[in-house]
Short mmCIF file of C-alpha atoms in Angstrom, two decimals:
data_model
loop_
_atom_site.label_atom_id
_atom_site.label_comp_id
_atom_site.label_asym_id
_atom_site.label_seq_id
_atom_site.Cartn_x
_atom_site.Cartn_y
_atom_site.Cartn_z
CA MET A 230 0.27 -0.11 -0.17
CA ALA A 231 1.51 3.35 -0.93
CA PHE A 232 1.32 6.26 1.85
CA ALA A 233 2.18 9.08 -1.30
CA GLU A 234 -0.46 9.02 -4.03
CA ASN A 235 0.65 11.27 -7.04
CA HIS A 236 -1.42 14.57 -6.04
CA ILE A 237 -4.12 14.43 -8.41
CA ASN A 238 -3.91 16.68 -11.58
CA THR A 239 -6.87 18.62 -12.28
CA ASP A 240 -5.81 21.68 -14.77
CA VAL A 241 -7.77 21.86 -17.27
CA PRO A 242 -6.63 23.96 -20.53
CA GLU A 243 -7.13 28.01 -20.92
CA LYS A 244 -10.47 29.52 -21.54
CA ASP A 245 -9.64 29.97 -25.86
CA VAL A 246 -8.92 26.68 -25.88
CA PHE A 247 -12.52 26.17 -24.65
CA ALA A 248 -13.84 28.82 -27.27
CA LEU A 249 -12.10 27.81 -30.11
CA HIS A 250 -13.44 24.06 -29.68
CA PHE A 251 -16.89 25.36 -29.36
CA LEU A 252 -16.97 27.93 -31.90
CA GLN A 253 -15.75 25.17 -34.21
CA THR A 254 -18.22 22.62 -33.00
CA LEU A 255 -20.57 25.22 -34.14
CA SER A 256 -19.47 26.54 -37.44
CA ASN A 257 -19.96 22.67 -38.24
CA LEU A 258 -23.18 22.27 -37.18
CA SER A 259 -23.76 25.39 -39.75
CA THR A 260 -22.64 24.23 -42.35
CA GLN A 261 -23.88 20.87 -42.21
CA ASN A 262 -27.26 22.37 -42.50
CA PRO A 263 -26.12 25.26 -45.14
CA PHE A 264 -30.31 26.22 -45.98
CA SER A 265 -31.41 25.03 -42.49
CA SER A 266 -33.27 28.02 -40.71
CA PRO A 267 -36.25 27.07 -40.41
CA ASP A 268 -34.87 24.67 -37.38
CA LYS A 269 -37.39 24.60 -35.00
CA LYS A 270 -36.90 26.84 -31.57
CA SER A 271 -35.81 22.87 -29.98
CA ASP A 272 -33.99 21.17 -32.21
CA ARG A 273 -31.68 23.90 -32.19
CA VAL A 274 -31.13 24.19 -28.76
CA LYS A 275 -30.45 20.81 -28.29
CA LYS A 276 -27.79 20.66 -31.42
CA ILE A 277 -26.15 23.71 -29.45
CA LYS A 278 -25.75 22.11 -25.75
CA LYS A 279 -24.58 18.90 -27.45
CA ALA A 280 -22.11 21.25 -29.43
CA ALA A 281 -21.15 22.45 -25.90
CA TYR A 282 -20.25 19.42 -24.13
CA VAL A 283 -18.64 18.02 -27.55
CA SER A 284 -16.58 21.18 -27.54
CA MET A 285 -15.92 20.86 -23.46
CA ALA A 286 -14.79 17.34 -24.24
CA ARG A 287 -12.91 17.69 -26.41
CA ALA A 288 -10.68 20.82 -25.19
CA ALA A 289 -10.67 18.94 -21.72
CA GLY A 290 -8.57 16.98 -24.00
CA CYS A 291 -10.23 13.84 -25.34
CA THR A 292 -9.36 10.35 -23.89
CA ASP A 293 -7.18 11.73 -20.79
CA ARG A 294 -10.28 11.56 -18.91
CA LEU A 295 -12.84 9.16 -18.11
CA TRP A 296 -15.68 11.72 -18.60
CA SER A 297 -14.88 13.13 -21.34
CA ARG A 298 -14.71 9.98 -23.26
CA ALA A 299 -18.26 8.65 -22.30
CA LEU A 300 -19.54 11.75 -23.45
CA LEU A 301 -17.28 11.86 -26.78
CA GLN A 302 -18.54 7.82 -27.26
CA ARG A 303 -21.86 8.64 -26.23
CA ALA A 304 -22.27 11.65 -28.69
CA ALA A 305 -21.06 9.38 -31.19
CA LYS A 306 -23.26 6.52 -30.46
CA ARG A 307 -25.73 8.93 -31.15
CA ASN A 308 -24.61 9.70 -34.32
CA ASN A 309 -24.07 6.22 -35.30
CA LYS A 310 -20.46 7.14 -35.55
CA ILE A 311 -18.19 4.24 -34.15
CA VAL A 312 -16.01 5.66 -31.57
CA ARG A 313 -13.34 3.44 -29.85
CA PHE A 314 -11.22 4.50 -27.29
CA PRO A 315 -9.38 2.22 -24.90
CA ARG A 316 -10.94 1.59 -21.53
CA ARG A 317 -9.65 -0.54 -19.17
CA ARG A 318 -13.39 -1.60 -17.12
CA LYS A 319 -12.56 -1.21 -13.03
CA ARG A 320 -15.69 -3.70 -11.63
CA VAL A 321 -15.77 -3.64 -7.55
CA THR A 322 -14.40 -7.14 -6.59
CA TRP A 323 -15.55 -9.28 -3.85
CA LEU A 324 -12.68 -8.80 -1.66
CA ARG A 325 -13.06 -4.97 -1.60
CA ARG A 326 -16.75 -5.67 -0.95
CA ARG A 327 -16.33 -7.57 2.05
CA SER A 328 -14.35 -5.08 3.56
CA ASN A 329 -17.44 -2.46 4.16
CA ARG A 330 -15.57 -0.17 2.28
CA ARG A 331 -19.46 1.20 1.50
CA ASP A 332 -20.71 4.19 3.59
CA PRO A 333 -24.69 3.99 3.04
CA VAL A 334 -24.51 7.63 2.95
CA GLU A 335 -21.46 8.59 0.94
CA GLU A 336 -22.74 5.61 -1.46
CA ALA A 337 -25.90 6.50 -1.63
CA ALA A 338 -24.20 10.76 -2.68
CA ALA A 339 -21.71 8.83 -4.58
CA GLU A 340 -24.00 6.93 -6.91
CA ARG A 341 -26.37 10.31 -7.42
CA LEU A 342 -22.93 11.32 -8.80
CA ARG A 343 -22.32 9.16 -10.76
CA ASN A 344 -25.57 9.84 -12.82
CA LEU A 345 -24.22 13.11 -12.95
CA VAL A 346 -20.81 13.05 -14.28
CA PRO A 347 -20.71 11.39 -18.15
CA GLY A 348 -18.81 7.69 -17.20
CA GLY A 349 -19.65 7.71 -13.83
CA GLY A 350 -21.67 4.41 -14.09
CA GLU A 351 -18.21 2.13 -12.97
CA MET A 352 -15.50 3.99 -10.88
CA LYS A 353 -14.90 3.31 -8.29
CA THR A 354 -15.44 6.37 -5.76
CA SER A 355 -12.19 7.48 -5.38
CA LYS A 356 -11.85 7.88 -9.25
CA LEU A 357 -15.77 9.51 -9.81
CA MET A 358 -14.14 12.21 -7.52
CA GLU A 359 -11.28 12.74 -9.49
CA GLU A 360 -13.24 13.06 -12.49
CA THR A 361 -15.79 15.28 -10.80
CA ALA A 362 -13.12 18.28 -10.00
CA HIS A 363 -11.74 18.02 -13.33
CA TYR A 364 -15.69 17.97 -14.95
CA ILE A 365 -16.35 20.90 -12.31
CA LYS A 366 -13.38 22.63 -14.03
CA CYS A 367 -13.93 22.23 -17.30
CA LEU A 368 -18.18 23.12 -17.01
CA SER A 369 -17.66 26.22 -15.71
CA MET A 370 -14.90 26.68 -18.60
CA GLN A 371 -17.15 26.44 -20.59
CA VAL A 372 -20.28 28.31 -19.51
CA LYS A 373 -17.51 31.31 -19.06
CA VAL A 374 -17.19 30.63 -22.63
CA MET A 375 -20.53 30.68 -23.36
CA GLN A 376 -21.48 33.83 -21.20
CA CYS A 377 -19.18 35.55 -23.34
CA LEU A 378 -20.26 34.52 -26.74
CA VAL A 379 -23.22 35.22 -25.84
CA ASP A 380 -22.69 38.39 -24.81
CA GLY A 381 -20.44 39.37 -27.19
CA LEU A 382 -23.24 38.32 -30.27
CA SER A 383 -26.40 39.56 -28.53
CA PRO A 384 -27.11 42.62 -30.22
CA LYS A 385 -26.27 45.77 -28.63
CA MET B 257 -34.62 9.02 13.08
CA GLY B 258 -31.29 9.47 10.65
CA GLY B 259 -33.79 9.62 7.58
CA GLU B 260 -35.76 12.57 9.62
CA SER B 261 -32.85 14.09 10.22
CA ASN B 262 -31.86 13.98 6.30
CA GLU B 263 -35.06 15.20 5.32
CA GLY B 264 -34.68 18.21 7.87
CA GLU B 265 -31.35 18.96 6.59
CA MET B 266 -32.06 18.32 2.99
CA GLY B 267 -35.11 20.54 3.62
CA PHE B 268 -31.84 23.56 4.48
CA LYS B 269 -30.22 22.71 2.18
CA HIS B 270 -32.95 23.63 -0.76
CA GLY B 271 -32.59 26.85 0.28
CA ASP B 272 -28.99 26.99 0.76
CA ASP B 273 -28.97 25.61 -2.99
CA GLU B 274 -31.44 29.21 -4.51
CA SER B 275 -28.60 31.12 -2.73
CA GLY B 276 -26.09 29.45 -4.63
CA ILE B 277 -27.81 29.81 -7.92
CA SER B 278 -27.74 33.00 -7.41
CA ARG B 279 -24.31 32.91 -6.70
CA VAL B 280 -23.03 31.55 -10.08
CA GLY B 281 -25.32 34.38 -12.20
CA VAL B 282 -28.63 32.07 -13.54
CA THR B 283 -31.64 34.15 -13.49
CA SER B 284 -33.83 33.27 -10.88
CA MET B 285 -35.06 29.59 -11.50
CA PRO B 286 -36.18 27.45 -9.03
CA LEU B 287 -33.25 24.77 -9.05
CA TYR B 288 -35.34 21.19 -8.51
CA ALA B 289 -38.36 22.12 -10.70
CA LYS B 290 -35.23 22.75 -13.00
CA ALA B 291 -33.18 20.37 -12.71
CA ASP B 292 -36.17 17.75 -13.84
CA HIS B 293 -37.08 19.53 -16.16
CA PHE B 294 -33.97 19.51 -17.82
CA PHE B 295 -33.14 16.06 -17.01
CA SER B 296 -36.52 14.69 -19.04
CA SER B 297 -36.68 17.01 -21.52
CA ALA B 298 -33.77 17.07 -23.18
CA ASP B 299 -33.08 14.96 -26.11
CA TRP B 300 -29.38 14.46 -25.06
CA ASP B 301 -28.41 14.09 -22.35
CA PRO B 302 -24.99 14.15 -21.77
CA VAL B 303 -25.25 12.01 -18.82
CA VAL B 304 -27.58 9.29 -18.58
CA SER B 305 -30.41 8.89 -21.64
CA GLY B 306 -32.83 7.96 -20.32
CA GLY B 307 -32.29 9.30 -16.85
CA GLY B 308 -35.04 11.56 -17.15
CA GLY B 309 -36.95 12.28 -13.50
CA PHE B 310 -34.03 10.89 -11.77
CA SER B 311 -32.56 13.47 -9.71
CA SER B 312 -35.76 13.66 -6.96
CA SER B 313 -35.56 9.76 -6.66
CA HIS B 314 -32.08 9.74 -6.02
CA TYR B 315 -32.83 12.43 -2.66
CA THR B 316 -35.19 9.99 -1.49
CA SER B 317 -32.61 7.67 -1.56
CA MET B 318 -30.53 9.37 0.65
CA GLY B 319 -32.12 8.02 3.46
CA LEU B 320 -30.92 5.97 5.75
CA ASP B 321 -31.27 2.52 4.74
CA ASN B 322 -28.97 0.56 7.27
CA PRO B 323 -31.27 -0.81 10.03
CA GLY B 324 -27.93 -1.08 12.21
CA MET B 325 -27.78 2.51 11.54
CA SER B 326 -30.38 3.38 14.48
CA CYS B 327 -28.12 2.57 17.27
CA PHE B 328 -25.58 4.60 15.81
CA PRO B 329 -27.23 8.02 15.02
CA HIS B 330 -24.07 9.76 15.28
CA TYR B 331 -23.30 9.61 11.52
CA GLN B 332 -26.25 11.73 9.74
CA PRO B 333 -25.37 14.51 7.29
CA GLY B 334 -27.12 16.52 8.70
CA SER B 335 -25.24 16.69 11.57
CA GLY B 336 -22.10 17.56 10.90
CA TYR B 337 -19.06 15.85 12.78
CA PRO B 338 -17.52 18.05 15.61
CA ASP B 339 -20.77 18.25 17.95
CA MET B 340 -20.45 14.51 18.27
CA PRO B 341 -21.88 13.53 21.60
CA ALA B 342 -19.03 11.47 22.89
CA SER B 343 -21.69 8.18 24.39
CA LEU B 344 -22.72 8.19 20.51
CA LEU B 345 -19.76 7.30 18.84
CA PRO B 346 -19.40 3.00 19.86
CA PHE B 347 -16.70 2.61 17.57
CA GLY B 348 -13.48 4.58 17.58
CA ASP B 349 -12.25 4.47 13.95
CA CYS B 350 -15.05 4.98 12.69
CA GLY B 351 -13.50 7.40 10.21
CA GLY B 352 -16.12 8.43 7.50
CA GLY B 353 -18.32 6.25 9.02
CA GLY B 354 -17.34 3.73 6.56
CA GLN B 355 -17.14 0.47 8.57
CA PHE B 356 -20.78 -0.14 9.76
CA LEU B 357 -21.13 -2.93 6.89
CA GLY B 358 -21.80 -6.43 9.25
CA SER B 359 -20.69 -4.81 12.37
CA ASP B 360 -23.43 -2.56 13.40
CA LYS B 361 -25.17 -5.66 15.02
CA LYS B 362 -22.37 -7.12 16.77
CA GLY B 363 -20.86 -3.54 17.35
CA GLY B 364 -24.09 -2.04 18.79
CA SER B 365 -23.31 -4.44 21.92
CA VAL B 366 -20.11 -3.95 21.86
CA GLY B 367 -20.53 -0.12 21.80
CA ARG B 368 -22.27 -0.42 24.54
CA LEU B 369 -20.24 -2.65 27.32
CA ILE B 370 -17.53 0.14 26.11
CA ARG B 371 -19.50 2.95 26.81
CA ALA B 372 -20.67 1.17 30.20
CA GLY B 373 -17.53 0.21 31.60
CA GLU B 374 -13.80 0.55 29.79
CA SER B 375 -12.95 -2.02 33.08
CA HIS B 376 -13.67 -4.80 30.26
CA GLU B 377 -11.13 -4.07 28.48
CA ASP B 378 -8.79 -3.61 30.92
CA LEU B 379 -9.17 -6.67 32.00
CA HIS B 380 -9.12 -7.93 28.49
CA GLN B 381 -6.17 -6.48 27.33
CA VAL B 382 -3.14 -7.17 28.46
CA SER B 383 -0.28 -8.33 26.76
CA ASP B 384 3.46 -7.23 26.94
CA ASP B 385 3.32 -4.87 24.18
CA ALA B 386 0.83 -2.52 25.95
CA VAL B 387 3.13 0.16 26.02
CA LEU B 388 3.29 -0.07 22.13
CA GLY B 389 -0.39 -0.56 21.67
CA ALA B 390 -0.76 2.23 23.97
CA SER B 391 0.57 5.07 22.69
CA LEU B 392 -0.28 3.62 19.78
CA THR B 393 -4.00 3.66 20.34
CA ARG B 394 -4.43 6.78 22.81
CA LYS B 395 -2.95 9.21 18.96
CA ARG B 396 -5.86 7.28 17.72
CA ARG B 397 -8.56 8.21 20.42
CA GLN B 398 -6.92 11.73 20.44
CA LEU B 399 -7.33 11.50 16.01
CA GLU B 400 -10.58 10.43 16.26
CA ALA B 401 -11.70 12.38 19.17
CA GLU B 402 -11.03 15.57 16.51
CA SER B 403 -13.99 14.24 13.39
CA SER B 404 -13.85 16.99 11.06
CA GLN B 405 -10.02 16.22 10.80
CA ARG B 406 -10.25 12.61 11.25
CA ASN B 407 -9.48 11.50 7.71
CA LYS B 408 -5.90 14.05 7.77
CA LYS B 409 -4.50 12.00 10.50
CA ALA B 410 -5.29 8.81 9.65
CA VAL B 411 -2.81 9.15 7.39
CA GLU B 412 -0.30 9.33 9.97
CA GLU B 413 -1.62 6.57 12.16
CA PHE B 414 -1.24 4.74 9.38
CA GLN B 415 1.98 5.03 8.68
CA GLU B 416 2.54 4.08 11.78
CA ASP B 417 0.59 1.35 11.26
CA PRO B 418 3.50 -0.82 9.27
CA GLN B 419 5.53 -0.67 11.70
CA ARG B 420 3.30 -2.03 14.26
CA GLY B 421 3.12 -4.64 11.85
CA SER B 422 4.58 -7.18 13.26
CA ASP B 423 2.86 -6.04 16.18
CA HIS B 424 -0.42 -6.15 14.87
CA GLN B 425 0.03 -10.19 14.24
CA SER B 426 0.74 -10.91 17.60
CA GLN B 427 -2.37 -9.04 18.63
CA LYS B 428 -4.76 -10.10 16.24
CA LYS B 429 -5.95 -13.05 18.40
CA GLN B 430 -6.31 -10.48 22.00
CA LYS B 431 -8.18 -8.56 18.52
CA ASN B 432 -10.81 -11.13 17.74
CA ASP B 433 -11.41 -11.79 21.35
CA GLN B 434 -12.20 -8.92 22.61
CA SER B 435 -14.30 -7.89 20.00
CA LYS B 436 -14.33 -3.98 20.18
CA GLU B 437 -12.47 -1.41 19.64
CA LYS B 438 -12.04 1.86 21.14
CA GLU B 439 -13.94 4.63 20.52
CA SER B 440 -12.64 8.72 20.46
CA SER B 441 -15.00 9.57 22.97
CA GLN B 442 -13.68 7.87 26.28
CA SER B 443 -10.40 9.97 25.62
CA GLU B 444 -10.50 11.38 28.41
CA GLU B 445 -9.95 7.87 30.06
CA ALA B 446 -7.24 7.03 27.93
CA PRO B 447 -5.23 5.98 30.49
CA LYS B 448 -7.48 2.85 31.34
CA GLU B 449 -7.99 2.05 27.65
CA ASN B 450 -4.26 1.46 27.58
CA TYR B 451 -4.34 -1.61 26.35
CA ILE B 452 -6.79 -1.82 23.54
CA HIS B 453 -4.69 -1.71 21.06
CA MET B 454 -6.57 -3.61 18.27
CA ARG B 455 -6.76 -1.36 14.45
CA ALA B 456 -8.96 -3.45 12.84
CA ARG B 457 -12.79 -3.31 13.46
CA ARG B 458 -14.62 -6.55 14.16
CA GLY B 459 -15.89 -8.47 11.42
CA GLN B 460 -12.50 -7.14 9.38
CA ALA B 461 -10.79 -9.90 8.52
CA THR B 462 -7.03 -9.04 8.52
CA ASN B 463 -5.24 -6.14 8.82
CA SER B 464 -4.46 -5.39 5.55
CA HIS B 465 -7.99 -5.41 4.64
CA SER B 466 -8.49 -2.33 7.31
CA LEU B 467 -5.42 -0.59 6.22
CA ALA B 468 -7.04 -0.52 2.98
CA GLU B 469 -9.31 0.40 3.68
CA ARG B 470 -8.15 3.22 5.69
CA VAL B 471 -6.08 4.27 2.61
CA ARG B 472 -9.27 4.40 0.83
CA ARG B 473 -11.00 6.87 2.67
CA GLU B 474 -7.77 9.06 2.96
CA LYS B 475 -7.81 9.23 -0.69
CA ILE B 476 -11.26 9.64 -0.66
CA SER B 477 -11.05 12.73 1.65
CA GLU B 478 -8.38 13.83 0.02
CA ARG B 479 -10.43 14.25 -3.03
CA MET B 480 -13.32 15.71 -0.80
CA ARG B 481 -10.88 18.90 -0.32
CA LEU B 482 -10.00 19.26 -3.76
CA LEU B 483 -13.32 18.92 -4.21
CA GLN B 484 -14.06 21.64 -1.43
CA GLU B 485 -11.87 23.97 -3.07
CA LEU B 486 -13.54 23.78 -6.25
CA VAL B 487 -16.86 24.17 -5.46
CA PRO B 488 -17.21 27.78 -4.37
CA GLY B 489 -18.83 28.28 -0.50
CA CYS B 490 -17.80 25.40 0.91
CA ASN B 491 -15.40 26.61 2.81
CA LYS B 492 -17.44 25.27 6.13
CA ILE B 493 -18.97 22.82 5.23
CA THR B 494 -17.60 19.36 7.20
CA GLY B 495 -19.06 16.29 6.33
CA LYS B 496 -18.92 14.34 3.46
CA ALA B 497 -22.65 13.67 2.93
CA VAL B 498 -23.50 17.34 3.24
CA MET B 499 -20.32 18.05 0.42
CA LEU B 500 -21.26 15.40 -1.79
CA ASP B 501 -24.71 17.31 -1.70
CA GLU B 502 -22.98 20.40 -2.49
CA ILE B 503 -21.01 19.56 -5.58
CA ILE B 504 -23.95 17.63 -6.68
CA ASN B 505 -25.93 21.03 -6.96
CA TYR B 506 -23.38 22.53 -8.26
CA VAL B 507 -22.52 20.07 -10.74
CA GLN B 508 -25.78 20.31 -11.41
CA SER B 509 -26.50 24.07 -11.54
CA LEU B 510 -23.54 23.77 -13.96
CA GLN B 511 -25.33 21.86 -16.27
CA GLN B 512 -28.59 23.59 -16.16
CA GLN B 513 -26.70 27.00 -16.65
CA VAL B 514 -25.55 25.80 -20.24
CA GLU B 515 -28.74 24.47 -21.61
CA PHE B 516 -29.29 28.50 -19.96
CA LEU B 517 -26.52 29.33 -22.35
CA SER B 518 -27.74 27.41 -24.73
CA MET B 519 -31.02 28.38 -25.67
CA LYS B 520 -29.68 32.15 -25.69
CA LEU B 521 -27.29 30.80 -27.47
CA ALA B 522 -30.03 29.70 -30.02
CA THR B 523 -32.17 32.92 -29.59
CA VAL B 524 -29.08 35.04 -30.33
CA ASN B 525 -28.01 33.21 -33.37
CA PRO B 526 -31.43 31.49 -35.29
CA GLU B 527 -29.27 30.95 -38.44
CA LEU B 528 -26.23 29.24 -36.53
CA ASN B 529 -23.31 30.86 -38.85
CA ILE B 530 -21.21 31.58 -36.47
CA ASP B 531 -18.38 33.24 -38.99
CA ILE B 532 -16.50 34.79 -36.72
CA ASP B 533 -15.36 31.78 -35.47
CA ARG B 534 -12.98 31.67 -38.67
CA ILE B 535 -11.22 34.26 -38.03
CA LEU B 536 -10.76 33.61 -34.61
CA ALA B 537 -9.93 30.01 -35.41
CA LYS B 538 -7.61 31.87 -38.16
CA ASP B 539 -6.02 34.16 -35.82
CA LEU B 540 -5.45 32.15 -32.85
CA LEU B 541 -3.85 29.94 -34.47
CA GLN B 542 -1.53 31.66 -36.26
CA SER B 543 -1.35 34.10 -32.61
CA ARG B 544 0.39 31.32 -30.16
CA ASP B 545 0.60 28.15 -29.60
CA ARG B 546 -1.57 26.27 -27.34
CA ASN B 547 -0.81 23.27 -24.71
CA THR B 548 -3.59 22.42 -26.45
CA PRO B 549 -4.09 18.48 -27.18
CA MET B 550 -2.85 17.09 -30.09
CA LEU B 551 -5.83 15.77 -30.35
CA GLY B 552 -7.50 19.17 -30.43
CA LEU B 553 -5.44 20.73 -33.00
CA ASN B 554 -5.27 18.28 -36.14
CA PRO B 555 -8.83 19.35 -36.97
CA TYR B 556 -8.58 22.70 -37.16
CA SER B 557 -5.59 22.23 -39.95
CA GLY B 558 -8.57 20.30 -41.66
CA PHE B 559 -10.98 23.09 -40.91
CA GLU B 560 -9.22 26.28 -42.05
CA GLY B 561 -8.56 24.08 -45.15
CA THR B 562 -11.66 23.64 -46.34
CA MET B 563 -13.33 27.02 -44.97
CA PRO B 564 -12.69 28.89 -48.71
CA ASN B 565 -14.63 25.94 -50.37
CA LEU B 566 -17.79 26.73 -47.57
CA SER B 567 -17.93 30.42 -47.77
CA THR B 568 -18.66 30.08 -51.48
CA THR B 569 -21.17 27.36 -51.66
CA THR B 570 -22.83 26.95 -48.78
CA ASN B 571 -23.86 30.80 -48.70
CA PRO B 572 -24.27 31.82 -52.28
CA GLN B 573 -26.49 35.03 -51.53
CA TYR B 574 -24.99 37.24 -48.64
CA ASN B 575 -26.02 40.96 -47.82
CA PRO B 576 -22.70 41.93 -47.02
CA LEU B 577 -22.65 43.92 -43.98
CA PRO B 578 -20.32 47.26 -43.22
CA GLN B 579 -17.15 46.62 -41.47
CA THR B 580 -17.18 48.21 -38.62
CA THR B 581 -20.06 46.17 -37.45
CA LEU B 582 -17.39 43.37 -38.00
CA GLU B 583 -14.56 45.66 -36.46
CA SER B 584 -16.36 46.02 -32.95
CA GLU B 585 -17.30 42.80 -32.76
CA LEU B 586 -13.90 41.55 -33.10
CA GLN B 587 -13.61 44.32 -30.75
CA SER B 588 -15.77 42.83 -28.27
CA LEU B 589 -14.53 39.05 -28.54
CA TYR B 590 -11.09 40.28 -28.30
CA GLN B 591 -11.98 42.62 -24.96
CA MET B 592 -13.98 39.14 -23.54
CA GLY B 593 -10.69 37.66 -23.86
CA PHE B 594 -11.14 35.24 -26.87
CA VAL B 595 -8.06 36.70 -28.85
CA SER B 596 -5.24 37.61 -27.41
CA ASN B 597 -3.84 39.53 -30.25
CA PRO B 598 -5.35 42.00 -31.80
CA SER B 599 -3.40 43.33 -34.36
CA ASN B 600 -4.24 40.42 -36.40
CA MET B 601 -7.75 41.55 -35.86
CA SER B 602 -6.96 44.43 -38.37
CA SER B 603 -6.15 42.13 -40.96
CA PHE B 604 -9.17 40.45 -40.91
CA SER B 605 -11.63 43.68 -41.83
CA PRO B 606 -10.56 44.02 -45.86
CA ASN B 607 -11.29 40.09 -46.27
CA ASN B 608 -14.63 40.80 -47.38
CA GLY B 609 -14.92 37.91 -50.00
CA ARG B 610 -14.53 35.10 -47.52
CA LEU B 611 -17.18 36.67 -44.47
CA LYS B 612 -20.23 35.64 -44.27
CA PRO B 613 -22.66 37.79 -42.48
CA GLU B 614 -23.20 38.67 -39.11
CA LEU B 615 -26.22 38.23 -37.67
#
């Protein structure tokens, strides 16, 4: 058992990386449907939202994080694209389970967190929290980017 | 008992989260109503496809469902750690309360035994390694008396353990015989309980398990601390469950914000033709090298290559906007911090042919 563990690395790239990815994804959206101005609003919203998440996953480092991988895979599945990432499934072993690693309260909350963070279904709790930290950082960055964009593009 | 406190605590948190929402700048949206709406109406859910409506159900599942817990109301999400009455801590090394499963029923009687009279332990635990164990157990008890720093100090404790590894083996028998743990509540009676030197809880097979357990808890608490710094306004919260709730609410609120902003973007930009990005992309690519992942950079080169083709084919008719608005747009985007190099921006303004109309 190791005493010291490597310190958790939850660095996220700068804001413009997110901006870049987001804008690129958005323009891809627009180029995919060149003359489709009469889009339903909800479709547009969904497309933009999806673009936001996908671009965030890409900006944060596609394969570095479990949640980004899971996100991209889910998005690609929707588009019927086959995306393969090397992924290691880690199941809670019987041995672990025996050693009372679950705390009922904490486990319930961890379950909710697993549902929130993409790709969290199969992580151990410690890994889940690491992913959550990174996910929170990326989410806040994405929110900032979108806020800036909305502010910049809204009619003065 | 645990259930009600949970409910009450969650009710309080509802109110807290409302203020939290306003803190992050989202206009007045009731958090939980929106959460359900968000997850049920979203066609493409970022997290779970088909996870609609789970948020409310998850809140109800927060209740303590371990029957043994009724004996040990000390670990509740509502009540923080620091004010735990001594009588409610039958187990010393409860740490994050992670040891309840499987040991509660027995622990109940044990706990009462312990609370009733420490003399029991005096009788049981005479050993050669009493001295060794004494200092350790005393230290452990003191450690765990401070429940808020429980997990941190478990590290120091843990670090001592390998030294006592051999002692553990000899004491394991006594450990299993006595079948109880010292607890932190009686730190004032430390001299009496000098002879308790078990570390593993009852119900644990070997020492390695308990050590692994402690390592795991330490990991989790470390990450909890990390998250605590990330989530605004969580510095005063101690207690894993409350903290986790806060984190969950924060993530939910961020996701709601993303959806809200995407709605706004859809409103603001009806044609979805954001052309400023080409300028930005080109500008950003030229003016700096960032530590972007290589995966991210490659699409740009392809993107760049197809840019001129797209501009001509995809939008044959457009009304050219005056250059002033374009430049002001660039200026505003620059001020937003998107573009770092303003000198390149002016070079794009004369490119009338390539630019598509703005909104």
